[in-house]
CSV table of C-alpha atoms in Angstrom, one decimal:
chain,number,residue,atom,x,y,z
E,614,UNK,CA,20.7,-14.9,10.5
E,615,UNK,CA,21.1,-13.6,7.1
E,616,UNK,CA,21.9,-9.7,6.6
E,617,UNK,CA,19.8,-8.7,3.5
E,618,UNK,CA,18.8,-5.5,1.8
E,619,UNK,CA,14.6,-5.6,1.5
E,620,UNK,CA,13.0,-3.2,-1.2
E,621,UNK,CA,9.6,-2.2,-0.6
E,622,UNK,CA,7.5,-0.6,-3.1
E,623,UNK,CA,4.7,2.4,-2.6
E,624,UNK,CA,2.5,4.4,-4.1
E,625,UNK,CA,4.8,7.5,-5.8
E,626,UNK,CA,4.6,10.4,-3.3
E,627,UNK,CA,4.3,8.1,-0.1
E,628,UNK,CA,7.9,7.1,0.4
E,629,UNK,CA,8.1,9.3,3.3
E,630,UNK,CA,5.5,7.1,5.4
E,631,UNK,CA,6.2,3.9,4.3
E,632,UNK,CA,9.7,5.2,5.5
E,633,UNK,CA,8.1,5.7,9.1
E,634,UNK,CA,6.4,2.7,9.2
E,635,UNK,CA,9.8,0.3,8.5
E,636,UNK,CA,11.6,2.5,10.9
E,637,UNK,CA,8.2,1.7,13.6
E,638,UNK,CA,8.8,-1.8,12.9
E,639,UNK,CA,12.5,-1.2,13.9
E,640,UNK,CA,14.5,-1.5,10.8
E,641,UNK,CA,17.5,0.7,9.1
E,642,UNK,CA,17.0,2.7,6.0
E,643,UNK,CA,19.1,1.9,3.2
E,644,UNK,CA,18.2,3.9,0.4
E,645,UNK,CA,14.8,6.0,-0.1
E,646,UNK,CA,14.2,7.0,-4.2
E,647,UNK,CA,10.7,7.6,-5.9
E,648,UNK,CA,8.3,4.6,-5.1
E,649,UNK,CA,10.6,2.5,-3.4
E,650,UNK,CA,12.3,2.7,0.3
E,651,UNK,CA,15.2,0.3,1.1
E,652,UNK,CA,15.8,-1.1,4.2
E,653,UNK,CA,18.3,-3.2,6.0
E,654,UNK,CA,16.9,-6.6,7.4
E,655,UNK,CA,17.0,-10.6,7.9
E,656,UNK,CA,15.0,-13.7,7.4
E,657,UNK,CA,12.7,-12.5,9.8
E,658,UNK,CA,12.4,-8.7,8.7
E,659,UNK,CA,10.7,-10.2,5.6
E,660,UNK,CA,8.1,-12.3,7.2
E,661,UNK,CA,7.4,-9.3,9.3
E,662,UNK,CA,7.7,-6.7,6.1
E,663,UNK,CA,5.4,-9.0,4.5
E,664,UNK,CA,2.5,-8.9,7.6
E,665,UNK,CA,2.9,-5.7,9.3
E,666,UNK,CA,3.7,-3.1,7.0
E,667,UNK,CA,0.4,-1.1,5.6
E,668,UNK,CA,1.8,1.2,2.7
E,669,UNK,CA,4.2,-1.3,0.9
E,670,UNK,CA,2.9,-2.9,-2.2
E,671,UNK,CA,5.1,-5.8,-2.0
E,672,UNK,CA,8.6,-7.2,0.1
E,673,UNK,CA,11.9,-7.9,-2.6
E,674,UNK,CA,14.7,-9.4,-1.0
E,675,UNK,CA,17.7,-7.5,-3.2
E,676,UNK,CA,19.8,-9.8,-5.0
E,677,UNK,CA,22.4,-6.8,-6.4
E,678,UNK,CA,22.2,-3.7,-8.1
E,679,UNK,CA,24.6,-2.8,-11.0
E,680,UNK,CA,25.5,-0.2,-13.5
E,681,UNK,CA,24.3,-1.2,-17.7
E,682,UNK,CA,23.9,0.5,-20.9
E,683,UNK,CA,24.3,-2.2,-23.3
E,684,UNK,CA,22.8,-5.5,-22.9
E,685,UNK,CA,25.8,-7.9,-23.1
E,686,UNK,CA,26.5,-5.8,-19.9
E,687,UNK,CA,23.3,-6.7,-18.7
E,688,UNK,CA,24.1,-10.3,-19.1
E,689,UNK,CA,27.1,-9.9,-18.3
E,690,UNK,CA,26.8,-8.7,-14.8
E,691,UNK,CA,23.3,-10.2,-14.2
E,692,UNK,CA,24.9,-13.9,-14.3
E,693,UNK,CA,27.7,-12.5,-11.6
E,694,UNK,CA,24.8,-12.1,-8.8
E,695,UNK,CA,24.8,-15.3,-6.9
E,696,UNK,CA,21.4,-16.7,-7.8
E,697,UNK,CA,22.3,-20.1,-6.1
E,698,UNK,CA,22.3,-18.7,-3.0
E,699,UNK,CA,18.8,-18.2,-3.4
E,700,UNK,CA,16.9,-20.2,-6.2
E,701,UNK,CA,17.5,-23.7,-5.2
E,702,UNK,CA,17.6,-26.2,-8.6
E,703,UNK,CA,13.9,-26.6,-8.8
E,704,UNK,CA,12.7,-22.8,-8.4
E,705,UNK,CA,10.8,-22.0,-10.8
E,706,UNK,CA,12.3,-18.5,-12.1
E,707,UNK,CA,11.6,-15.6,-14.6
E,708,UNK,CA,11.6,-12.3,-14.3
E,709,UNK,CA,8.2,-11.3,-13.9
E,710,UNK,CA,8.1,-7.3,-14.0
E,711,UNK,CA,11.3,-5.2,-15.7
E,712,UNK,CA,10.5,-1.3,-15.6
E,713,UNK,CA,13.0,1.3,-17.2
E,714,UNK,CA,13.1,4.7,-16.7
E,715,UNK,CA,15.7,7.3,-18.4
E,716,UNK,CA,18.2,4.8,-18.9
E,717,UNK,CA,19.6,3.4,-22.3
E,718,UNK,CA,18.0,0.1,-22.2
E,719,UNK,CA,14.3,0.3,-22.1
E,720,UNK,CA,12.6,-2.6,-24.3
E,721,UNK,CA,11.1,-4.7,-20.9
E,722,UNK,CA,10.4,-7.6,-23.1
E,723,UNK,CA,14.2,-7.6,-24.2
E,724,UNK,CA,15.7,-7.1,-20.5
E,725,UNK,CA,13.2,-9.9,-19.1
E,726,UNK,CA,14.1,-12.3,-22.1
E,727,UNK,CA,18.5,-11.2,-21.8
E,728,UNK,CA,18.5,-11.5,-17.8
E,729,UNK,CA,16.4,-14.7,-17.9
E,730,UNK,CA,19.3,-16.3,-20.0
E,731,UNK,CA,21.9,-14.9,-17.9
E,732,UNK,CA,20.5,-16.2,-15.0
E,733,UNK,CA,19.9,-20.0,-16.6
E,734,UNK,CA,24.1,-19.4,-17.5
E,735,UNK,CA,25.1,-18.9,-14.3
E,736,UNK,CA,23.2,-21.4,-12.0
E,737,UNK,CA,23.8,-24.2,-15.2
E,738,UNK,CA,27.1,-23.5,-14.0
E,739,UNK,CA,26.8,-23.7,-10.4
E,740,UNK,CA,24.6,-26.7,-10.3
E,741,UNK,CA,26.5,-28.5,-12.8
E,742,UNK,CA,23.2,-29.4,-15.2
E,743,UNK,CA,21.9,-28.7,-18.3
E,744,UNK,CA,17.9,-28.2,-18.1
E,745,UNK,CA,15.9,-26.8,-15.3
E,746,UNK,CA,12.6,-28.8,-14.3
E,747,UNK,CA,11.1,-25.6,-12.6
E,748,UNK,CA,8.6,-27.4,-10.8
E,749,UNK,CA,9.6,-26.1,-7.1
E,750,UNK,CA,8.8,-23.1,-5.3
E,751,UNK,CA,8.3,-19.9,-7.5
E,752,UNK,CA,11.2,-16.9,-7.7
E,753,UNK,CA,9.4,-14.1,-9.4
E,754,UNK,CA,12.1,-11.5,-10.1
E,755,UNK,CA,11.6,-7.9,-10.6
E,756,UNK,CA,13.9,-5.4,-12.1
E,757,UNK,CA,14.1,-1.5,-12.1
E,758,UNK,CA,16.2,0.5,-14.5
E,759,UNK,CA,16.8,4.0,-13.5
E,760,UNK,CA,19.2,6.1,-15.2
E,761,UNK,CA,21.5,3.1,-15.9
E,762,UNK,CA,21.6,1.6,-12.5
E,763,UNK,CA,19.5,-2.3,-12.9
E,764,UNK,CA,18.3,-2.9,-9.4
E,765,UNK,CA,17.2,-6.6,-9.1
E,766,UNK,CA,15.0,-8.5,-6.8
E,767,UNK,CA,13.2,-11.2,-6.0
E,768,UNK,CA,9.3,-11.0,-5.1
E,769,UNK,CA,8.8,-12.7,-1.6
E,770,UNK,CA,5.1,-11.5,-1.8
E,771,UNK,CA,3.4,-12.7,-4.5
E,772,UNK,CA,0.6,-11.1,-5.3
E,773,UNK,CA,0.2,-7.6,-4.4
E,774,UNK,CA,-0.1,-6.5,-0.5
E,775,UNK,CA,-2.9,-4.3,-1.1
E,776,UNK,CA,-4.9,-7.9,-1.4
E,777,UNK,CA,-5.3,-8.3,2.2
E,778,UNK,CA,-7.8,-11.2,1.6
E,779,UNK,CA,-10.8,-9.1,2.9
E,780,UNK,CA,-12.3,-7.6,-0.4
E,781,UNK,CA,-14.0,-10.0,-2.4
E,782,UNK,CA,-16.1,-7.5,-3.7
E,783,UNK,CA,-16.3,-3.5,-4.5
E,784,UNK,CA,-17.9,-0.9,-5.4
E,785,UNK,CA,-17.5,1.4,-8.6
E,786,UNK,CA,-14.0,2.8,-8.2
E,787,UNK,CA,-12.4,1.6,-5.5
E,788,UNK,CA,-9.0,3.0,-3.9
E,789,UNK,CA,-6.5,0.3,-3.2
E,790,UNK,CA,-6.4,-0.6,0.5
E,791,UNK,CA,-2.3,0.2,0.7
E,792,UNK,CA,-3.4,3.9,-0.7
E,793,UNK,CA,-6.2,4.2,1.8
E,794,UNK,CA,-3.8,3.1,4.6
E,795,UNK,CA,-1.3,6.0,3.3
E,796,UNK,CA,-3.8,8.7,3.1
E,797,UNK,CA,-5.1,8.0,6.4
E,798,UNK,CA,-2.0,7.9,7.9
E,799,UNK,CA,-0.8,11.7,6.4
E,800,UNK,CA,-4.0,12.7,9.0
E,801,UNK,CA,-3.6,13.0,12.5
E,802,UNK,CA,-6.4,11.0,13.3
E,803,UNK,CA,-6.3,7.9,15.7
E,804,UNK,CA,-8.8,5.3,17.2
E,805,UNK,CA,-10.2,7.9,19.6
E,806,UNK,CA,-11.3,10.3,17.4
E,807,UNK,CA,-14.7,10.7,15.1
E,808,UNK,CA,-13.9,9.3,11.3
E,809,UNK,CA,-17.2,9.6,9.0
E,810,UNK,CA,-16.6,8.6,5.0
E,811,UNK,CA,-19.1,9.9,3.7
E,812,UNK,CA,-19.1,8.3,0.1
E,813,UNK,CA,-18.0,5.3,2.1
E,814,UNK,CA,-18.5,2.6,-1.3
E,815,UNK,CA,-17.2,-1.0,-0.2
E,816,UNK,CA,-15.9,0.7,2.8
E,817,UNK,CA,-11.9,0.7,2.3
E,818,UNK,CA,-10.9,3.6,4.4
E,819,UNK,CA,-13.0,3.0,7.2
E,820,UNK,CA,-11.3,-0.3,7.2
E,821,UNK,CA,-7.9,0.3,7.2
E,822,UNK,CA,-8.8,2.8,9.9
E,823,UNK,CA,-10.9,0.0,12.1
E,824,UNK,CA,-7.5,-2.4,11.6
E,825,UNK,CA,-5.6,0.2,12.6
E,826,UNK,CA,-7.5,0.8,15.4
E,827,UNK,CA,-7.7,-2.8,16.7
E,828,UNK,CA,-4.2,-3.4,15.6
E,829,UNK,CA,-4.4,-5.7,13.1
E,830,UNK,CA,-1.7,-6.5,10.8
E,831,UNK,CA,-2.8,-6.1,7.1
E,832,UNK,CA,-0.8,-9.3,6.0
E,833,UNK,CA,-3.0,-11.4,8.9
E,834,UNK,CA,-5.1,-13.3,7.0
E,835,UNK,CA,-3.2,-14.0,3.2
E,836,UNK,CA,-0.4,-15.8,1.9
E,837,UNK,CA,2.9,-15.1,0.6
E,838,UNK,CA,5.5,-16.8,-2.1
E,839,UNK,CA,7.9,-16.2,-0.1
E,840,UNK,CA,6.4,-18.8,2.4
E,841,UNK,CA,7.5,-21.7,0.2
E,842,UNK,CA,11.6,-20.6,0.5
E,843,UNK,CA,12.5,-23.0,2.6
E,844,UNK,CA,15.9,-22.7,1.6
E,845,UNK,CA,16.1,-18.9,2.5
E,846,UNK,CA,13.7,-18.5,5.4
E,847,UNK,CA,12.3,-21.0,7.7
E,848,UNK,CA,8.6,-21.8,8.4
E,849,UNK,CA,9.6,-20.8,12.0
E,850,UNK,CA,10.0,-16.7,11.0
E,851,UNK,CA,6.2,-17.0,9.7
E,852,UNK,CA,5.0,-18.7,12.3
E,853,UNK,CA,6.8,-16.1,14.8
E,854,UNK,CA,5.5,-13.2,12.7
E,855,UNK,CA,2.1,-14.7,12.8
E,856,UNK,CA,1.9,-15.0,16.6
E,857,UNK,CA,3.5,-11.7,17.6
E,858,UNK,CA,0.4,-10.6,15.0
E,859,UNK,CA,-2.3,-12.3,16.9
E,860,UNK,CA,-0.9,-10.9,20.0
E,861,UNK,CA,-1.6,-7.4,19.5
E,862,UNK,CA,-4.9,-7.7,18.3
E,863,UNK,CA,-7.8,-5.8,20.3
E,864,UNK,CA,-10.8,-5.8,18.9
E,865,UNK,CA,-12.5,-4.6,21.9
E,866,UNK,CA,-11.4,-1.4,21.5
E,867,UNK,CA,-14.2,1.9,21.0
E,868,UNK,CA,-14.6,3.7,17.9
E,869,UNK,CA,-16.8,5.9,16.3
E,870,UNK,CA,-16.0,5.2,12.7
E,871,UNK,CA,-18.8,5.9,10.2
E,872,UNK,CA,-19.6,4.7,6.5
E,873,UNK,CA,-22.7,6.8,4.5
E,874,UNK,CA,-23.6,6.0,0.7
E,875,UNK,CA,-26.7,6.8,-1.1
E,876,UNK,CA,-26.3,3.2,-2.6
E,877,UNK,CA,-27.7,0.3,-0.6
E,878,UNK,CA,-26.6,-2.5,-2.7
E,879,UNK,CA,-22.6,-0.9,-2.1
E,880,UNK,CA,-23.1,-0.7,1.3
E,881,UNK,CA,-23.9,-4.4,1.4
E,882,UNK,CA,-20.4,-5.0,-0.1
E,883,UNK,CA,-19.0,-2.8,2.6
E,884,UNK,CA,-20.1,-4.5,5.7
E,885,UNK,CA,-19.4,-8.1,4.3
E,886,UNK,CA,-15.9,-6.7,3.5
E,887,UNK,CA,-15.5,-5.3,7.3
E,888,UNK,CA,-16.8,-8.7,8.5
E,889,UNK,CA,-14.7,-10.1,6.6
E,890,UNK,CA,-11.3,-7.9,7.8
E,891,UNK,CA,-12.4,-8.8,11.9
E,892,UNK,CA,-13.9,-4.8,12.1
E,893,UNK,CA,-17.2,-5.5,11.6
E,894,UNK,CA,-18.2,-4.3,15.3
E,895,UNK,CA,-16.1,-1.2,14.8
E,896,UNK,CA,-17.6,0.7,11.5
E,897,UNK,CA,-21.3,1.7,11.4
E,898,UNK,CA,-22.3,1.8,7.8
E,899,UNK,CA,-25.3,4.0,7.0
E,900,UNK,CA,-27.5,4.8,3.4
E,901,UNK,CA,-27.2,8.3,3.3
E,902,UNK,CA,-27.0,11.1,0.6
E,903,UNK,CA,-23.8,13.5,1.3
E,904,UNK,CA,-26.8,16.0,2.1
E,905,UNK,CA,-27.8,14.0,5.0
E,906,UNK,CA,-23.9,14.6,6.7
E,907,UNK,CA,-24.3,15.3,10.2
E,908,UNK,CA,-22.6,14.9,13.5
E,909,UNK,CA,-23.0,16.4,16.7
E,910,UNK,CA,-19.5,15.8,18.5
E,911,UNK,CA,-16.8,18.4,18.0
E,912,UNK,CA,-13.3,17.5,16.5
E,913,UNK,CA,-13.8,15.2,14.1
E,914,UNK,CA,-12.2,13.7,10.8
E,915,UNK,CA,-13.5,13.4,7.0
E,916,UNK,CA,-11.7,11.4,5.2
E,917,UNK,CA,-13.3,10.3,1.4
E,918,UNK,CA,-12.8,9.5,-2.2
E,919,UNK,CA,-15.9,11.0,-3.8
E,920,UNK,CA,-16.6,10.8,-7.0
E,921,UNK,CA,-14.3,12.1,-9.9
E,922,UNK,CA,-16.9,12.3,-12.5
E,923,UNK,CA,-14.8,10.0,-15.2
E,924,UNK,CA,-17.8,9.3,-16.6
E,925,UNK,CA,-19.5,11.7,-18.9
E,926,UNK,CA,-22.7,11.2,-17.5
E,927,UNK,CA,-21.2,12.1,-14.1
E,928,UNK,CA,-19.4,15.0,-14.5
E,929,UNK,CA,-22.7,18.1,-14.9
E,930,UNK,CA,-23.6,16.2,-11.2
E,931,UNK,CA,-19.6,16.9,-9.6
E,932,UNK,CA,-20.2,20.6,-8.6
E,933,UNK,CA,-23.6,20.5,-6.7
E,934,UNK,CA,-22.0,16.6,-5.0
E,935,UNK,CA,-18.6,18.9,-4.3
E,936,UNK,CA,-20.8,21.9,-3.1
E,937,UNK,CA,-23.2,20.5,-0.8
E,938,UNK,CA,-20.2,18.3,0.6
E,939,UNK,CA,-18.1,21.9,1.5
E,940,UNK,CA,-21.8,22.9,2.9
E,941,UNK,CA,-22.2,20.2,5.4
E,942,UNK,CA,-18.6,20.1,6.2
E,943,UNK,CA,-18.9,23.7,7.1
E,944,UNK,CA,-21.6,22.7,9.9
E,945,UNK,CA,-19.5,20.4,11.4
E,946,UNK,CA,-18.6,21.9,14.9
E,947,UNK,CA,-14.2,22.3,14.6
E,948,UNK,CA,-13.7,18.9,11.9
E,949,UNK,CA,-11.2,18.3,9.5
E,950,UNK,CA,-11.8,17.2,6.0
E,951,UNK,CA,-9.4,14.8,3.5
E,952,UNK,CA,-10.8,14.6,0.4
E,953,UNK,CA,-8.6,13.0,-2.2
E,954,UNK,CA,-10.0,13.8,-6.2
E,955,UNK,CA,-9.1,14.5,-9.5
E,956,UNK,CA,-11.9,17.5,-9.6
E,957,UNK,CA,-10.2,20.4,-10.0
E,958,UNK,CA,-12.6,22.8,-8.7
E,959,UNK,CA,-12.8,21.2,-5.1
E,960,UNK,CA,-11.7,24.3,-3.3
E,961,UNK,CA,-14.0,26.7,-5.2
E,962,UNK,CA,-16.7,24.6,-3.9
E,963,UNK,CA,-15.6,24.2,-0.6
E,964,UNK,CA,-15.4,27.6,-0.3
E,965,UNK,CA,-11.5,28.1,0.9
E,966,UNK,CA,-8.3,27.0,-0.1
E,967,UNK,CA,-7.5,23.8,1.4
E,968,UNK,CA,-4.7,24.1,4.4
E,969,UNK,CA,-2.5,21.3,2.3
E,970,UNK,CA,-2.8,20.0,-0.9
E,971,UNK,CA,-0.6,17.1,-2.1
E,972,UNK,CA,-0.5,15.3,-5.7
E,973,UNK,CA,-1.2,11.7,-5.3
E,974,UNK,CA,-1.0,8.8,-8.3
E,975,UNK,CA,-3.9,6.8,-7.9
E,976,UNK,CA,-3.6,4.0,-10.7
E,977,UNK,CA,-2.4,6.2,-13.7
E,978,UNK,CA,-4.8,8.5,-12.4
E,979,UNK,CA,-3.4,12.3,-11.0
E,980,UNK,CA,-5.3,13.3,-7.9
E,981,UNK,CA,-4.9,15.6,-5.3
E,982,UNK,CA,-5.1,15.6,-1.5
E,983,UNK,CA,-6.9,18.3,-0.3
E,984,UNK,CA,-6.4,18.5,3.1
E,985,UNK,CA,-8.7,21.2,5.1
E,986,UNK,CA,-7.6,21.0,8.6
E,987,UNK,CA,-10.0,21.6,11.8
E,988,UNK,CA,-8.5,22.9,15.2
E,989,UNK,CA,-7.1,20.7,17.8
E,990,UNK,CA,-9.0,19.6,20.7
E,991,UNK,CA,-7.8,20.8,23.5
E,992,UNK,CA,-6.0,18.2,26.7
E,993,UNK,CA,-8.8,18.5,28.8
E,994,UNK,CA,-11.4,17.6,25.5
E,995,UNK,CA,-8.7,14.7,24.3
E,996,UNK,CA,-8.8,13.7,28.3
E,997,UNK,CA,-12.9,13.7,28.4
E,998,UNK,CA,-12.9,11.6,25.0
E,999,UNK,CA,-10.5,9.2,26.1
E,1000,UNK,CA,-12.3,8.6,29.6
């Protein structure tokens, strides 16, 4: 098998458990930088990349990575990286994404249009042909320019992995499923512990919590470019990937995962979606105000995206929502609440300052992670739960 270099986006700040979840999977770290973590793999690591892991927002197999400030260099040393090795002579190939960041070549249309030609030079060479039908399998490549170092790649996803194939539908701002995935995994919470969202919308954390809990791969149930390489990696890896999936799926296992919203017609949208992800046993989904939060068990987790007030019309409603939210959380025998928000007075209404507090991207959008942290159970409590 083929020794590769894989590069797998995230969402900036969550490098670190993207990180864990490659090394889980059993792969080396290559490189970790802001919103990417490189990893050392084969033909197989990519199908399983591509299925398993929960964080990433795509799977690039690396084609090179070079130093350019000028763009003859950039053609220059593009059409050195051996595209033949991997775009057969029907591919169809452009480079689909270019991002610079403080380096001296920054115009994305220009890079895209330069490394495009470069790459037409070099396998017109290789090939020994003049025109390209591009009417085969599709090579999107995507570049990254930071501080003069081009890093290229080729997409083996398609679209992005937070498309899991489950959420036709959502509610009025919706967090991405690879985000949600991230966020609950910064929590120590696992499938047998309480998890109540209570502005639960189309039901995204609770979930990627329920598929974590029955161990089901994100990447299940969707397709992937990459699966039309036959060149590069046989059917056999997906198919492998696939099965080894299927195989540690449990969806038998007990949970007390919870969904409120004061909006019916939302919650509607939430249910399909957790029918439609194999969870839908696993989450009960509720209409319920955040007034109405209340659970008598000890030890359990909050974890929510309430809303930021974006609108206008929303914003004169955020600190009585925020306040009554701190209030009920503060009844809540020894829980722990994970409230990610771009409302800046979330610990004044809360009522203390949150145990952790992390700044989170989500879109173009600065949040923070407010993370206000409950004891731990004790054994015998974790024993008596567990039995």
């Amino acid at each position: 098998m083929r020794k590769m270099e894989l590069i797998a986006p995230c969402h900036f700040g969550l490098e670190a458990v993207l990180k864990r979840e490659i090394i889980d999977l059993g792969y080396d770290i290559a490189e970790v930088e802001d919103g990417r973590v490189t990893f050392y793999g084969d033909e197989e690591a990519l199908c399983r990349a591509n299925i398993f892991l929960r964080t990433a927002e795509r799977v690039l197999l690396k084609v090179g990575s070079f130093r350019a400030v000028t763009f003859e260099e950039l053609f220059d040393k593009t059409k050195e990286l051996p595209w033949e090795d991997y775009i057969p002579k029907d591919g169809k190939f452009w480079v689909a994404k270019a991002a610079s960041v403080k380096s001296k070549l920054f115009s994305p249309s220009d890079i895209q249009s330069i490394m495009k030609k470069a790459m037409v030079k070099r396998m017109q060479e290789r090939y020994h042909v003049e025109w390209f039908p591009e009417d085969g399998a599709a090579y999107p490549i995507r570049v990254f320019l930071m501080k003069d170092i081009v890093t290229v790649g080729i997409d083996s996803s398609g679209i992005s992995l937070h498309k899991r194939g489950y959420r036709e539908m959502s509610g009025a701002a919706p967090i991405t499923e690879t985000l949600a995935a991230a966020l609950i995994m910064l929590t120590p919470w696992r499938a047998d512990r309480i998890l109540v969202d209570p502005f639960c919308g189309s039901g995204t954390f609770l979930i990627e919590a329920a598929m974590m809990a029955a161990n089901i791969a994100p990447g299940m149930n969707r397709s992937f470019t990459a699966e039309d390489w036959a060149g590069v990696i046989p059917k056999k890896f997906w198919y492998d990937a696939i099965d080894e999936a299927n195989d540690l799926v449990n969806t038998e296992i007990k949970t007390d995962i919870q969904g409120y919203d004061a909006d019916g017609s939302v919650l509607k949208i939430a249910r399909k979606n957790a029918e439609e992800a194999g969870v839908g046993r696993l989450i009960h989904f509720q209409e319920r105000t955040v007034a109405e939060l209340s659970h008598p068990k000890k030890y359990g987790f909050i974890i929510t995206n309430p809303p930021y007030g974006e609108r206008l019309e929303d914003k004169k409603n955020l600190p009585q929502l925020y306040r009554t939210l701190g209030e009920r959380f503060c009844r809540l025998d020894a829980w722990s609440a994970y409230v990610i928000t771009s409302y800046e007075d979330t610990e004044k209404c809360f009522g203390r300052k949150a145990d952790k507090n992390r700044k989170i991207y989500n879109g173009m959008l600065k949040t923070y992670y407010y993370q206000f942290l409950g004891p731990k159970p004790p054994k015998k409590q974790k024993e008596k739960d567990n039995g």
